[in-house]
mmCIF file of C-alpha atoms in Angstrom:
data_model
loop_
_atom_site.group_PDB
_atom_site.id
_atom_site.type_symbol
_atom_site.label_atom_id
_atom_site.label_comp_id
_atom_site.label_asym_id
_atom_site.label_seq_id
_atom_site.Cartn_x
_atom_site.Cartn_y
_atom_site.Cartn_z
ATOM 1 C CA MET A 11 -31.300 -9.465 7.488
ATOM 2 C CA THR A 12 -30.585 -12.414 4.936
ATOM 3 C CA GLN A 13 -26.082 -12.603 5.826
ATOM 4 C CA GLN A 14 -27.652 -12.319 9.537
ATOM 5 C CA PHE A 15 -30.000 -14.906 9.883
ATOM 6 C CA ILE A 16 -27.925 -17.869 7.488
ATOM 7 C CA GLN A 17 -24.835 -16.798 9.670
ATOM 8 C CA SER A 18 -27.576 -17.600 13.105
ATOM 9 C CA ALA A 19 -28.256 -20.889 11.697
ATOM 10 C CA GLU A 20 -25.016 -21.811 10.795
ATOM 11 C CA ALA A 21 -24.096 -20.975 14.192
ATOM 12 C CA GLY A 22 -27.435 -23.364 15.856
ATOM 13 C CA ASN A 23 -28.254 -19.667 17.292
ATOM 14 C CA LEU A 24 -32.097 -20.974 17.726
ATOM 15 C CA GLU A 25 -33.373 -17.471 19.438
ATOM 16 C CA ALA A 26 -30.995 -15.482 17.193
ATOM 17 C CA VAL A 27 -33.148 -17.842 14.025
ATOM 18 C CA LYS A 28 -36.220 -17.130 15.802
ATOM 19 C CA LYS A 29 -35.947 -14.040 16.421
ATOM 20 C CA LEU A 30 -35.264 -12.905 12.939
ATOM 21 C CA LEU A 31 -38.289 -15.232 11.586
ATOM 22 C CA GLN A 32 -40.295 -13.121 14.120
ATOM 23 C CA GLU A 33 -39.387 -10.216 12.156
ATOM 24 C CA GLY A 34 -40.596 -11.176 9.299
ATOM 25 C CA THR A 35 -36.846 -12.784 7.451
ATOM 26 C CA ALA A 36 -37.527 -14.641 4.714
ATOM 27 C CA ILE A 37 -37.310 -18.075 5.537
ATOM 28 C CA ASN A 38 -35.820 -19.369 1.915
ATOM 29 C CA THR A 39 -33.334 -16.689 1.966
ATOM 30 C CA GLN A 40 -30.015 -17.218 -0.275
ATOM 31 C CA ASP A 41 -26.573 -16.329 0.967
ATOM 32 C CA GLU A 42 -23.725 -16.118 -2.088
ATOM 33 C CA ARG A 43 -23.171 -19.671 -1.651
ATOM 34 C CA GLY A 44 -27.051 -20.158 -2.810
ATOM 35 C CA ARG A 45 -27.515 -21.700 0.859
ATOM 36 C CA THR A 46 -30.692 -21.033 2.855
ATOM 37 C CA ALA A 47 -31.000 -20.822 6.562
ATOM 38 C CA VAL A 48 -31.335 -24.719 6.443
ATOM 39 C CA MET A 49 -28.949 -25.597 4.819
ATOM 40 C CA ALA A 50 -26.344 -23.510 6.287
ATOM 41 C CA ALA A 51 -27.175 -25.213 9.651
ATOM 42 C CA THR A 52 -27.184 -28.614 8.095
ATOM 43 C CA TYR A 53 -23.305 -27.666 6.971
ATOM 44 C CA ASN A 54 -23.369 -27.614 10.663
ATOM 45 C CA HIS A 55 -25.427 -30.396 12.035
ATOM 46 C CA GLN A 56 -27.112 -28.284 14.024
ATOM 47 C CA THR A 57 -30.340 -30.560 14.430
ATOM 48 C CA ASP A 58 -32.731 -27.890 17.097
ATOM 49 C CA VAL A 59 -32.576 -25.710 13.929
ATOM 50 C CA VAL A 60 -32.731 -27.662 11.057
ATOM 51 C CA ARG A 61 -35.931 -29.277 13.111
ATOM 52 C CA LEU A 62 -36.650 -26.020 14.178
ATOM 53 C CA LEU A 63 -37.011 -24.304 10.253
ATOM 54 C CA ILE A 64 -38.586 -27.225 8.537
ATOM 55 C CA SER A 65 -40.910 -27.057 10.694
ATOM 56 C CA SER A 66 -41.214 -23.384 9.981
ATOM 57 C CA GLY A 67 -41.751 -23.995 6.505
ATOM 58 C CA ALA A 68 -38.113 -23.608 5.366
ATOM 59 C CA ASP A 69 -37.939 -25.867 2.011
ATOM 60 C CA ILE A 70 -35.771 -28.148 2.173
ATOM 61 C CA ASN A 71 -35.255 -29.064 -1.573
ATOM 62 C CA ILE A 72 -34.214 -26.052 -2.342
ATOM 63 C CA ARG A 73 -30.140 -26.680 -3.675
ATOM 64 C CA ASP A 74 -27.173 -24.689 -2.376
ATOM 65 C CA HIS A 75 -24.589 -23.794 -5.798
ATOM 66 C CA GLN A 76 -22.814 -26.687 -5.137
ATOM 67 C CA LEU A 77 -26.074 -28.662 -5.610
ATOM 68 C CA ASN A 78 -26.477 -29.566 -1.526
ATOM 69 C CA ASN A 79 -29.816 -29.650 0.087
ATOM 70 C CA VAL A 80 -30.470 -31.009 2.983
ATOM 71 C CA PHE A 81 -31.210 -34.648 1.979
ATOM 72 C CA LEU A 82 -28.536 -34.610 -0.222
ATOM 73 C CA TYR A 83 -25.593 -33.233 2.187
ATOM 74 C CA ALA A 84 -27.017 -35.003 5.344
ATOM 75 C CA GLY A 85 -27.042 -37.920 3.643
ATOM 76 C CA ALA A 86 -23.467 -37.973 2.329
ATOM 77 C CA GLU A 87 -22.152 -37.531 5.801
ATOM 78 C CA GLY A 88 -24.241 -39.817 7.774
ATOM 79 C CA MET A 89 -25.932 -36.599 9.923
ATOM 80 C CA LEU A 90 -29.175 -39.665 10.367
ATOM 81 C CA ASP A 91 -30.885 -36.839 12.496
ATOM 82 C CA ILE A 92 -31.169 -35.119 10.108
ATOM 83 C CA VAL A 93 -31.761 -37.255 7.179
ATOM 84 C CA GLN A 94 -35.143 -38.126 9.152
ATOM 85 C CA LEU A 95 -35.852 -34.912 9.303
ATOM 86 C CA ALA A 96 -35.781 -34.126 5.619
ATOM 87 C CA ILE A 97 -37.839 -37.815 4.863
ATOM 88 C CA ASP A 98 -40.361 -36.480 7.746
ATOM 89 C CA ALA A 99 -40.591 -34.104 5.375
ATOM 90 C CA ASP A 100 -41.245 -35.731 2.167
ATOM 91 C CA ALA A 101 -37.786 -34.364 0.457
ATOM 92 C CA ASP A 102 -37.793 -34.718 -3.034
ATOM 93 C CA THR A 103 -35.304 -38.204 -3.595
ATOM 94 C CA ARG A 104 -34.940 -37.638 -7.373
ATOM 95 C CA LEU A 105 -33.105 -34.792 -6.741
ATOM 96 C CA THR A 106 -29.114 -35.272 -7.330
ATOM 97 C CA ASN A 107 -25.627 -34.126 -6.630
ATOM 98 C CA ARG A 108 -22.883 -31.727 -8.027
ATOM 99 C CA TYR A 109 -21.816 -35.921 -9.361
ATOM 100 C CA GLY A 110 -25.796 -36.320 -10.447
ATOM 101 C CA GLY A 111 -26.268 -39.183 -7.441
ATOM 102 C CA THR A 112 -28.679 -39.596 -4.889
ATOM 103 C CA ALA A 113 -28.532 -39.432 -1.422
ATOM 104 C CA LEU A 114 -27.951 -43.156 -1.396
ATOM 105 C CA ILE A 115 -24.628 -43.517 -3.416
ATOM 106 C CA PRO A 116 -22.303 -41.247 -1.262
ATOM 107 C CA ALA A 117 -24.050 -43.009 1.884
ATOM 108 C CA SER A 118 -22.614 -45.941 0.754
ATOM 109 C CA GLU A 119 -19.508 -45.116 -0.223
ATOM 110 C CA ARG A 120 -18.800 -43.556 2.520
ATOM 111 C CA GLY A 121 -20.376 -46.892 4.826
ATOM 112 C CA HIS A 122 -23.273 -44.650 6.588
ATOM 113 C CA VAL A 123 -24.718 -47.891 7.114
ATOM 114 C CA GLU A 124 -27.711 -46.839 9.441
ATOM 115 C CA VAL A 125 -28.511 -43.843 6.836
ATOM 116 C CA VAL A 126 -28.171 -46.028 3.638
ATOM 117 C CA ARG A 127 -30.667 -48.352 5.888
ATOM 118 C CA GLU A 128 -32.906 -45.868 6.099
ATOM 119 C CA LEU A 129 -32.374 -44.560 2.774
ATOM 120 C CA LEU A 130 -33.647 -47.870 1.847
ATOM 121 C CA THR A 131 -36.836 -48.367 4.227
ATOM 122 C CA ARG A 132 -38.089 -44.882 4.708
ATOM 123 C CA THR A 133 -38.064 -43.093 1.029
ATOM 124 C CA ASP A 134 -38.669 -44.194 -2.444
ATOM 125 C CA ILE A 135 -35.029 -43.966 -3.546
ATOM 126 C CA ASP A 136 -34.171 -45.253 -6.718
ATOM 127 C CA VAL A 137 -31.534 -48.025 -5.788
ATOM 128 C CA ASN A 138 -30.524 -48.663 -8.957
ATOM 129 C CA HIS A 139 -29.922 -44.991 -9.655
ATOM 130 C CA ILE A 140 -26.605 -44.319 -12.314
ATOM 131 C CA ASN A 141 -24.302 -41.231 -11.572
ATOM 132 C CA ARG A 142 -22.042 -39.669 -14.096
ATOM 133 C CA LEU A 143 -19.587 -41.723 -13.337
ATOM 134 C CA HIS A 144 -21.911 -44.578 -14.819
ATOM 135 C CA TRP A 145 -21.646 -46.152 -10.711
ATOM 136 C CA THR A 146 -24.418 -46.948 -8.409
ATOM 137 C CA ALA A 147 -24.804 -47.274 -5.094
ATOM 138 C CA LEU A 148 -23.553 -51.213 -5.076
ATOM 139 C CA LEU A 149 -20.299 -49.944 -7.226
ATOM 140 C CA GLU A 150 -19.416 -47.797 -5.340
ATOM 141 C CA ALA A 151 -19.769 -49.620 -2.510
ATOM 142 C CA VAL A 152 -17.342 -52.213 -4.148
ATOM 143 C CA ILE A 153 -15.784 -49.523 -5.488
ATOM 144 C CA LEU A 154 -14.719 -46.958 -2.623
ATOM 145 C CA GLY A 155 -15.480 -48.987 0.375
ATOM 146 C CA ASN A 156 -12.989 -50.199 2.193
ATOM 147 C CA GLY A 157 -14.713 -54.111 2.043
ATOM 148 C CA GLY A 158 -14.689 -54.249 5.654
ATOM 149 C CA ILE A 159 -17.980 -54.745 8.504
ATOM 150 C CA LYS A 160 -20.004 -51.413 7.475
ATOM 151 C CA HIS A 161 -18.969 -52.101 3.660
ATOM 152 C CA GLN A 162 -20.447 -55.432 3.846
ATOM 153 C CA GLN A 163 -23.370 -54.281 5.618
ATOM 154 C CA ILE A 164 -23.903 -51.671 2.857
ATOM 155 C CA VAL A 165 -23.751 -54.481 0.136
ATOM 156 C CA GLN A 166 -26.628 -56.906 2.290
ATOM 157 C CA LEU A 167 -28.865 -53.536 2.562
ATOM 158 C CA LEU A 168 -29.005 -52.517 -1.143
ATOM 159 C CA ILE A 169 -28.605 -56.500 -2.306
ATOM 160 C CA GLU A 170 -31.616 -57.211 -0.296
ATOM 161 C CA HIS A 171 -33.405 -53.599 -1.395
ATOM 162 C CA GLY A 172 -32.972 -54.336 -4.966
ATOM 163 C CA ALA A 173 -30.203 -53.201 -6.070
ATOM 164 C CA ASP A 174 -29.500 -54.810 -9.821
ATOM 165 C CA PRO A 175 -25.393 -57.162 -8.676
ATOM 166 C CA GLU A 176 -25.346 -57.280 -13.211
ATOM 167 C CA ILE A 177 -25.116 -53.576 -13.496
ATOM 168 C CA ALA A 178 -21.531 -52.753 -14.294
ATOM 169 C CA ASP A 179 -19.897 -49.650 -14.042
ATOM 170 C CA ALA A 180 -18.792 -47.746 -17.563
ATOM 171 C CA GLU A 181 -15.786 -50.278 -18.399
ATOM 172 C CA GLY A 182 -18.225 -52.818 -18.089
ATOM 173 C CA ASN A 183 -16.666 -54.289 -14.679
ATOM 174 C CA THR A 184 -19.693 -55.523 -12.801
ATOM 175 C CA PRO A 185 -19.440 -55.005 -8.802
ATOM 176 C CA LEU A 186 -18.271 -59.370 -8.351
ATOM 177 C CA GLN A 187 -15.409 -58.218 -10.516
ATOM 178 C CA HIS A 188 -14.368 -54.797 -9.188
ATOM 179 C CA ALA A 189 -14.448 -57.221 -4.923
ATOM 180 C CA GLN A 190 -13.063 -60.258 -6.577
ATOM 181 C CA SER A 191 -9.752 -58.185 -7.619
ATOM 182 C CA LYS A 192 -9.902 -55.591 -4.507
ATOM 183 C CA GLY A 193 -10.102 -59.187 -2.935
ATOM 184 C CA TYR A 194 -12.800 -58.261 -0.567
ATOM 185 C CA HIS A 195 -14.407 -61.977 -0.635
ATOM 186 C CA GLU A 196 -17.032 -61.422 1.833
ATOM 187 C CA ILE A 197 -18.614 -58.773 -0.151
ATOM 188 C CA ALA A 198 -17.711 -61.581 -3.258
ATOM 189 C CA ALA A 199 -19.639 -63.910 -1.352
ATOM 190 C CA ILE A 200 -22.594 -60.917 -1.008
ATOM 191 C CA LEU A 201 -22.923 -60.997 -4.846
ATOM 192 C CA GLN A 202 -22.679 -64.175 -5.306
ATOM 193 C CA ARG A 203 -25.285 -65.377 -3.470
ATOM 194 C CA ALA A 204 -27.603 -62.948 -4.869
ATOM 195 C CA GLY A 205 -26.950 -64.436 -8.882
ATOM 196 C CA ALA A 206 -23.915 -62.219 -9.515
#
């Protein structure tokens, strides 16, 4: 039953998920990869199933064997609709992914402007959280971003919401130094206006 429940969620089969819940399937049961039904649905961007499972009491904070949960994965992948559902369901913003990072860090790196805005304006996420690579969201947006308009907007948003431009990487290089070495003039200008 567990397998069928999780596969139905992953496939976006709302009716099967409802039926299995009515038959008493434990909502937070996990498969061999540690995935709950709500996590499997999130991997496949099955928003309606995620919504149903959350409203039925699914625990969105459970992390699978890759240390992903609904909030972390949806944030990293730019799934704004699922991020919003997770925020509404009081996702634990302190939980970290396998790199020791919050949802904000990969969202910033990958250029998911709307997700970054949502995280910064609607959650208490720590804008200056440092992951295992000794990178903040700001560092990651500069180092792994492409310097384009989306990353410029993200750097601006991070700064507006209290990102510290002086937090350096493990080698002591600041976001400004990275921006300058990559030739990201617009980002360097944003950082300099912020006092970097």
